[in-house]
Amino acid sequence: MPTVREIEAAGYRSLRSLRFPVGPLSVFVGGNGTGKTNLYRVLSLLQAAAAGSLTRALAAEGGMESVLWAGPRRKGEPARVRLSAELFDDATGHAYTYAVEVGLVPQVGSATYGAGFALEPQVKTERLTVQAGTRPVTVLDRDGPAGFVRDEEGRKRPFGTDLLPTETALAALQDAVRFPELQIVRQALGAWRFYHDVRTDAGSPLRRPCLAVTTPTLASDGADLAAVFATLAHIRGDTADLDAAFADAFSGARLVVPTPDREARFGVIFSEYLKRIFEPSELSDGTLRYLALAGALLAYRLPPFLALNEPEASLHPDLMEPLARMIVGASKRSQVWLVTHSERLAAAVAEQGGVRPRLVLKREGATGIDGLRRSGAFSDEDE
């Protein structure tokens, strides 16, 4: 599965124009309002482009009026959101660069021109290039409704379908045999997993049993957490890392994962109450959230790219170091992207993972990353 090598975003919210490299473990730290969550959202929008839901995702954020860069533009510069990802396949040595631009419905006088609702986002351009040798080859090129795609023999073909302005060609052209490069990129982006909105309130699905189905990877909402633990305990038969991570955070405590019947369950035994198993409904928000993060980071199988947005929320400060150890461990099995406003967590990850946290800041309304050159490289990369 190709890994992520570079991300680019322009014209999106506070992101005027940013291009930066991505490694096995990327850590972004910054205060509230600096725009670090916008960096995280760019990833989910790229995945939405692969799934065919990009324009719907932008509409759900408030539409183009909300998501467009609100600062000054150069004269004649179109109001567009541009997103791009470069992926690299170590097995083949091929680099894939996918870029998409989304803009407003064109207006002629006071009337809307062409198909589409007046305020909905529309795909303006798409391009996918593949570099296997010295020169990149364009395998998908779209400008409005027109464009071409190269087939499995490298010949240019028309799309063969009428694309709506709200559809991405990457999602619409589903023939994996005729268009293998599109399938590779679509599959790579679709395999990303995001963990940012795991509920721990009284009605959270984490507090209830779930279906006993082999579950190698935690769902983004954490609803199958019990099944993830049961898979480790009773399918793989190894909970050593999970037990160590829990004991690291809660001294003397022990996670209990009974053999499932129709449903999977778990509970916790604390050192103060050795004869009592506390059910998930009884656990504090912080304890339950830490367990959900353990499920995400220690699961039987990790996604190829795993993104965390402010995982420290509701956690006690003393849990930052144990959480950092789980994050660093996960980065040895998956690419991990961490966005946090906890300097303590960022420092712990840096110390244990040997990476440099990147400071996200805002200058004149635009989000930037400290030390990032215009070339898209960090000034300290040679150190």
Coordinates of C-alpha atoms in Angstrom, one line a residue:
M1 CA 0.0 0.0 0.0
P2 CA 1.5 3.4 -1.0
T3 CA 2.5 5.7 1.9
V4 CA 1.9 9.4 2.1
R5 CA 5.0 11.5 1.1
E6 CA 3.6 15.0 0.8
I7 CA 0.4 17.0 1.3
E8 CA -0.6 20.3 -0.3
A9 CA -3.6 22.6 0.4
A10 CA -4.5 26.0 -0.9
G11 CA -7.5 28.3 -0.6
Y12 CA -9.1 26.3 2.2
R13 CA -10.2 28.2 5.3
S14 CA -7.0 29.5 7.0
L15 CA -4.7 27.6 4.6
R16 CA -3.6 30.2 2.1
S17 CA -1.1 27.9 0.5
L18 CA 0.9 25.1 2.2
R19 CA 3.0 22.2 0.9
F20 CA 4.9 20.0 3.3
P21 CA 6.4 16.5 3.6
V22 CA 4.9 13.7 5.6
G23 CA 7.0 11.0 7.4
P24 CA 6.2 7.8 9.4
L25 CA 5.3 10.0 12.4
S26 CA 4.1 13.6 11.9
V27 CA 3.4 15.8 14.9
F28 CA 1.7 19.2 14.7
V29 CA 1.3 21.3 17.9
G30 CA -0.2 24.7 18.3
G31 CA -2.7 26.8 20.2
N32 CA -6.4 27.2 19.6
G33 CA -7.3 29.2 16.5
T34 CA -4.0 28.6 14.7
G35 CA -5.6 26.4 12.1
K36 CA -4.0 23.0 13.0
T37 CA -7.4 21.3 12.7
N38 CA -7.7 22.5 9.2
L39 CA -4.5 20.5 8.3
Y40 CA -6.3 17.5 9.7
R41 CA -9.5 18.2 7.7
V42 CA -7.5 18.4 4.5
L43 CA -6.8 14.7 4.9
S44 CA -10.4 13.8 5.4
L45 CA -11.3 15.8 2.3
L46 CA -8.8 14.0 0.2
Q47 CA -10.3 10.7 1.3
A48 CA -13.8 12.1 0.5
A49 CA -12.5 12.8 -3.1
A50 CA -11.6 9.1 -3.4
A51 CA -15.0 8.1 -2.0
G52 CA -17.0 10.5 -4.3
S53 CA -18.3 12.6 -1.4
L54 CA -15.9 15.6 -1.6
T55 CA -18.5 18.3 -2.6
R56 CA -21.0 16.9 -0.1
A57 CA -18.3 17.1 2.7
L58 CA -17.6 20.8 1.8
A59 CA -21.3 21.6 1.7
A60 CA -21.6 20.0 5.2
E61 CA -18.9 22.4 6.4
G62 CA -21.1 25.4 5.4
G63 CA -20.5 25.4 1.7
M64 CA -17.9 27.3 -0.4
E65 CA -18.7 30.6 1.3
S66 CA -17.5 29.0 4.6
V67 CA -14.5 27.0 3.4
L68 CA -12.8 29.3 1.0
W69 CA -9.8 31.3 2.0
A70 CA -11.2 34.6 3.2
G71 CA -8.0 36.7 2.8
P72 CA -6.9 38.8 -0.1
R73 CA -6.3 37.1 -3.5
R74 CA -4.2 38.2 -6.5
K75 CA -6.1 39.9 -9.3
G76 CA -7.8 37.4 -11.5
E77 CA -7.1 34.5 -9.1
P78 CA -10.1 32.1 -9.0
A79 CA -11.8 31.4 -5.7
R80 CA -11.0 27.7 -5.4
V81 CA -9.9 25.1 -2.8
R82 CA -7.0 23.0 -4.0
L83 CA -6.0 19.7 -2.4
S84 CA -3.2 17.4 -3.3
A85 CA -1.5 14.3 -2.0
E86 CA 1.7 12.6 -3.1
L87 CA 1.9 8.8 -2.4
F88 CA 4.9 6.5 -2.8
D89 CA 4.9 2.8 -3.3
D90 CA 8.2 1.3 -1.9
A91 CA 7.5 -2.0 -3.6
T92 CA 7.4 -0.6 -7.1
G93 CA 9.1 2.7 -6.7
H94 CA 6.2 4.5 -8.2
A95 CA 5.1 8.0 -7.0
Y96 CA 1.4 9.0 -7.4
T97 CA 0.3 12.6 -7.2
Y98 CA -3.4 13.3 -7.1
A99 CA -4.7 16.9 -7.1
V100 CA -8.3 18.3 -7.2
E101 CA -9.7 21.8 -7.3
V102 CA -13.2 22.8 -6.2
G103 CA -14.9 26.1 -6.8
L104 CA -18.1 27.9 -7.2
V105 CA -20.9 27.4 -9.7
P106 CA -20.2 29.9 -12.6
Q107 CA -22.5 32.8 -12.8
V108 CA -23.6 34.6 -16.0
G109 CA -25.2 37.9 -15.0
S110 CA -27.7 37.0 -12.2
A111 CA -28.3 33.5 -13.5
T112 CA -26.5 30.2 -12.7
Y113 CA -24.6 28.8 -15.7
G114 CA -24.7 25.1 -16.2
A115 CA -25.9 22.2 -14.0
G116 CA -25.8 22.7 -10.3
F117 CA -27.4 24.5 -7.4
A118 CA -26.3 28.1 -7.0
L119 CA -24.2 27.6 -3.8
E120 CA -23.0 24.1 -4.1
P121 CA -19.3 23.2 -4.5
Q122 CA -18.2 22.0 -7.9
V123 CA -15.1 20.0 -9.1
K124 CA -13.2 22.2 -11.5
T125 CA -10.0 20.2 -12.2
E126 CA -8.5 16.9 -11.3
R127 CA -5.1 15.4 -12.2
L128 CA -3.3 12.2 -11.4
T129 CA 0.3 11.7 -12.4
V130 CA 2.4 8.7 -11.9
Q131 CA 6.2 8.8 -11.9
A132 CA 7.9 5.5 -12.5
G133 CA 11.0 6.8 -14.2
T134 CA 12.5 10.2 -14.8
R135 CA 9.3 11.8 -16.1
P136 CA 5.8 11.8 -14.6
V137 CA 3.0 10.5 -16.8
T138 CA -0.5 12.1 -16.6
V139 CA -3.0 9.3 -16.3
L140 CA -6.0 11.4 -15.4
D141 CA -6.6 15.0 -16.6
R142 CA -9.9 16.8 -16.1
D143 CA -10.9 20.4 -16.7
G144 CA -14.6 20.9 -16.1
P145 CA -16.5 18.1 -17.8
A146 CA -13.8 17.3 -20.3
G147 CA -10.7 15.3 -20.0
F148 CA -9.0 11.9 -20.5
V149 CA -7.8 8.9 -18.6
R150 CA -5.2 6.4 -19.7
D151 CA -6.2 2.8 -19.9
E152 CA -4.1 -0.3 -18.8
E153 CA -2.1 0.0 -22.1
G154 CA -1.3 3.7 -21.6
R155 CA -3.7 4.9 -24.3
K156 CA -5.8 8.1 -23.7
R157 CA -9.5 7.5 -23.4
P158 CA -12.5 9.7 -22.8
F159 CA -14.1 9.2 -19.5
G160 CA -16.9 7.2 -21.0
T161 CA -19.4 8.6 -18.6
D162 CA -21.0 12.0 -18.1
L163 CA -19.5 13.4 -14.9
L164 CA -21.6 15.8 -12.9
P165 CA -19.8 18.9 -11.6
T166 CA -20.2 17.5 -8.1
E167 CA -18.5 14.2 -8.9
T168 CA -14.8 13.3 -8.8
A169 CA -13.4 11.3 -11.7
L170 CA -11.3 9.4 -9.2
A171 CA -14.4 8.0 -7.6
A172 CA -16.5 7.7 -10.7
L173 CA -14.1 5.7 -12.9
Q174 CA -14.3 2.4 -11.0
D175 CA -12.9 -0.1 -13.6
A176 CA -9.9 -1.3 -11.7
V177 CA -8.7 -3.4 -14.7
R178 CA -8.8 -0.6 -17.3
F179 CA -7.6 2.1 -14.9
P180 CA -5.3 0.4 -12.4
E181 CA -3.5 3.6 -11.2
L182 CA -6.9 5.2 -10.2
Q183 CA -7.7 2.0 -8.2
I184 CA -4.3 2.1 -6.4
V185 CA -4.8 5.8 -5.3
R186 CA -8.5 5.3 -4.5
Q187 CA -7.7 2.3 -2.4
A188 CA -4.8 4.0 -0.6
L189 CA -6.8 7.1 0.3
G190 CA -9.9 5.1 1.3
A191 CA -7.8 3.0 3.7
W192 CA -6.9 6.0 5.9
R193 CA -8.5 6.0 9.3
F194 CA -9.4 9.1 11.4
Y195 CA -9.9 9.3 15.2
H196 CA -11.1 12.6 16.5
D197 CA -14.8 12.3 17.6
V198 CA -14.9 9.3 19.9
R199 CA -17.8 10.0 22.3
T200 CA -17.4 9.1 26.0
D201 CA -20.7 10.5 27.3
A202 CA -23.3 8.3 29.0
G203 CA -24.9 7.4 25.7
S204 CA -21.6 6.5 24.0
P205 CA -21.5 3.2 22.1
L206 CA -18.2 2.6 23.9
R207 CA -20.1 2.0 27.1
R208 CA -22.2 -0.8 25.6
P209 CA -21.4 -4.4 24.4
C210 CA -21.0 -4.8 20.6
L211 CA -21.5 -7.7 18.2
A212 CA -18.9 -10.5 18.6
V213 CA -17.4 -10.3 15.2
T214 CA -13.6 -10.5 14.5
T215 CA -12.6 -6.9 14.3
P216 CA -8.9 -6.2 13.4
T217 CA -9.2 -2.4 13.2
L218 CA -11.2 0.0 15.4
A219 CA -14.0 2.0 13.7
S220 CA -13.6 5.7 13.7
D221 CA -16.3 6.2 16.2
G222 CA -14.9 3.4 18.5
A223 CA -18.3 1.6 18.5
D224 CA -16.6 -1.8 18.1
L225 CA -14.0 -1.3 20.9
A226 CA -15.1 -4.5 22.8
A227 CA -14.7 -6.5 19.6
V228 CA -11.2 -5.1 19.0
F229 CA -10.2 -6.2 22.5
A230 CA -11.8 -9.6 22.1
T231 CA -10.0 -10.1 18.7
L232 CA -6.7 -9.5 20.4
A233 CA -7.5 -11.7 23.4
H234 CA -9.3 -14.6 21.7
I235 CA -8.3 -14.6 18.0
R236 CA -4.7 -13.5 18.2
G237 CA -4.3 -14.8 21.7
D238 CA -1.9 -12.0 22.7
T239 CA -2.8 -9.0 24.8
A240 CA 0.7 -8.3 26.1
D241 CA 1.0 -4.8 24.5
L242 CA -2.6 -3.9 25.5
D243 CA -2.1 -5.1 29.1
A244 CA 1.3 -3.2 29.3
A245 CA -0.2 0.0 27.9
F246 CA -3.1 -0.1 30.4
A247 CA -0.9 -0.9 33.4
D248 CA 1.4 1.9 32.2
A249 CA -1.4 4.4 32.5
F250 CA -3.3 3.0 35.5
S251 CA -0.9 1.4 38.0
G252 CA -2.2 -1.9 39.3
A253 CA -5.3 -1.9 37.1
R254 CA -6.1 -4.8 34.8
L255 CA -8.3 -5.0 31.6
V256 CA -10.7 -8.0 31.6
V257 CA -11.9 -9.4 28.2
P258 CA -14.2 -12.4 28.7
T259 CA -14.8 -14.9 26.0
P260 CA -17.6 -13.5 23.8
D261 CA -20.9 -15.1 23.1
R262 CA -23.1 -13.2 20.7
E263 CA -21.7 -9.9 22.1
A264 CA -18.2 -8.8 23.1
R265 CA -17.6 -7.1 26.4
F266 CA -14.8 -5.8 28.5
G267 CA -14.3 -4.4 32.0
V268 CA -11.6 -3.1 34.4
I269 CA -10.3 -4.3 37.7
F270 CA -8.6 -1.5 39.7
S271 CA -6.0 -2.2 42.4
E272 CA -8.3 -0.7 45.1
Y273 CA -11.1 -3.1 44.3
L274 CA -9.5 -6.4 43.2
K275 CA -12.8 -8.4 43.5
R276 CA -14.9 -6.2 41.4
I277 CA -15.1 -5.7 37.6
F278 CA -16.1 -2.2 36.6
E279 CA -18.2 -2.2 33.4
P280 CA -17.6 0.5 30.7
S281 CA -20.8 2.3 31.8
E282 CA -19.0 2.9 35.2
L283 CA -15.7 4.2 33.8
S284 CA -14.7 7.8 33.8
D285 CA -14.6 9.7 30.5
G286 CA -10.8 9.9 30.7
T287 CA -10.3 6.1 31.3
L288 CA -12.7 5.2 28.5
R289 CA -11.1 7.6 26.1
Y290 CA -7.6 6.2 26.9
L291 CA -9.0 2.7 26.3
A292 CA -10.4 3.8 22.9
L293 CA -7.0 5.2 21.9
A294 CA -5.5 1.9 23.0
G295 CA -7.9 0.1 20.7
A296 CA -7.0 2.4 17.8
L297 CA -3.2 2.2 18.3
L298 CA -2.8 -1.4 19.4
A299 CA -5.4 -3.2 17.3
Y300 CA -4.7 -6.5 15.5
R301 CA -4.2 -4.6 12.2
L302 CA -3.6 -0.9 11.8
P303 CA -4.7 1.1 8.8
P304 CA -1.8 2.2 6.6
F305 CA -2.4 5.8 7.6
L306 CA -3.8 6.8 11.0
A307 CA -4.7 10.3 12.0
L308 CA -5.4 11.6 15.5
N309 CA -6.8 15.0 16.3
E310 CA -6.3 16.3 19.9
P311 CA -6.4 12.8 21.5
E312 CA -5.4 14.3 24.8
A313 CA -9.0 15.7 25.3
S314 CA -10.4 14.7 28.7
L315 CA -7.2 12.8 29.6
H316 CA -5.2 13.6 32.8
P317 CA -1.9 15.2 32.1
D318 CA -0.1 12.2 33.6
L319 CA -1.4 10.1 30.8
M320 CA 0.5 12.0 28.1
E321 CA 3.6 9.9 28.4
P322 CA 1.8 6.5 28.3
L323 CA -0.2 7.8 25.3
A324 CA 3.0 8.9 23.6
R325 CA 4.5 5.5 24.0
M326 CA 1.4 4.0 22.2
I327 CA 1.6 6.5 19.4
V328 CA 5.3 5.9 18.8
G329 CA 4.7 2.1 18.9
A330 CA 1.9 2.5 16.3
S331 CA 4.2 4.5 14.0
K332 CA 6.3 1.4 13.6
R333 CA 3.3 -0.4 12.0
S334 CA 1.5 2.5 10.3
Q335 CA 2.0 6.2 9.3
V336 CA 0.7 8.2 12.2
W337 CA -0.4 11.9 12.0
L338 CA -0.9 13.7 15.3
V339 CA -2.5 17.1 15.8
T340 CA -2.4 18.3 19.4
H341 CA -2.4 21.4 21.5
S342 CA -0.7 19.6 24.4
E343 CA 3.0 20.6 24.5
R344 CA 3.6 17.8 27.0
L345 CA 2.3 15.1 24.6
A346 CA 4.2 16.6 21.7
A347 CA 7.4 16.6 23.8
A348 CA 6.9 13.0 25.0
V349 CA 6.3 11.8 21.4
A350 CA 9.4 13.7 20.3
E351 CA 11.6 12.2 23.0
Q352 CA 10.4 8.7 22.5
G353 CA 10.0 8.7 18.8
G354 CA 12.9 10.8 17.8
V355 CA 10.8 13.2 15.7
R356 CA 10.6 17.0 15.7
P357 CA 7.1 18.4 16.5
R358 CA 6.1 21.1 14.0
L359 CA 4.7 24.3 15.5
V360 CA 1.5 25.5 13.8
L361 CA 1.1 29.3 13.9
K362 CA -0.9 32.0 12.2
R363 CA 0.5 35.1 10.5
E364 CA -1.8 37.7 9.1
G365 CA -4.7 35.3 9.2
A366 CA -2.9 32.5 7.3
T367 CA -1.9 29.2 8.9
G368 CA 1.8 28.4 8.6
I369 CA 4.2 25.8 10.0
D370 CA 7.3 27.1 11.7
G371 CA 10.5 26.3 9.6
L372 CA 8.6 25.4 6.5
R373 CA 10.3 26.8 3.3
R374 CA 8.4 27.8 0.2
S375 CA 9.9 24.8 -1.5
G376 CA 7.8 22.5 0.8
A377 CA 10.8 21.3 2.9
F378 CA 11.6 22.1 6.5
S379 CA 14.7 24.2 7.1
D380 CA 16.0 21.7 9.7
E381 CA 15.7 18.6 7.6
D382 CA 19.5 18.5 7.0
E383 CA 20.3 18.5 10.7

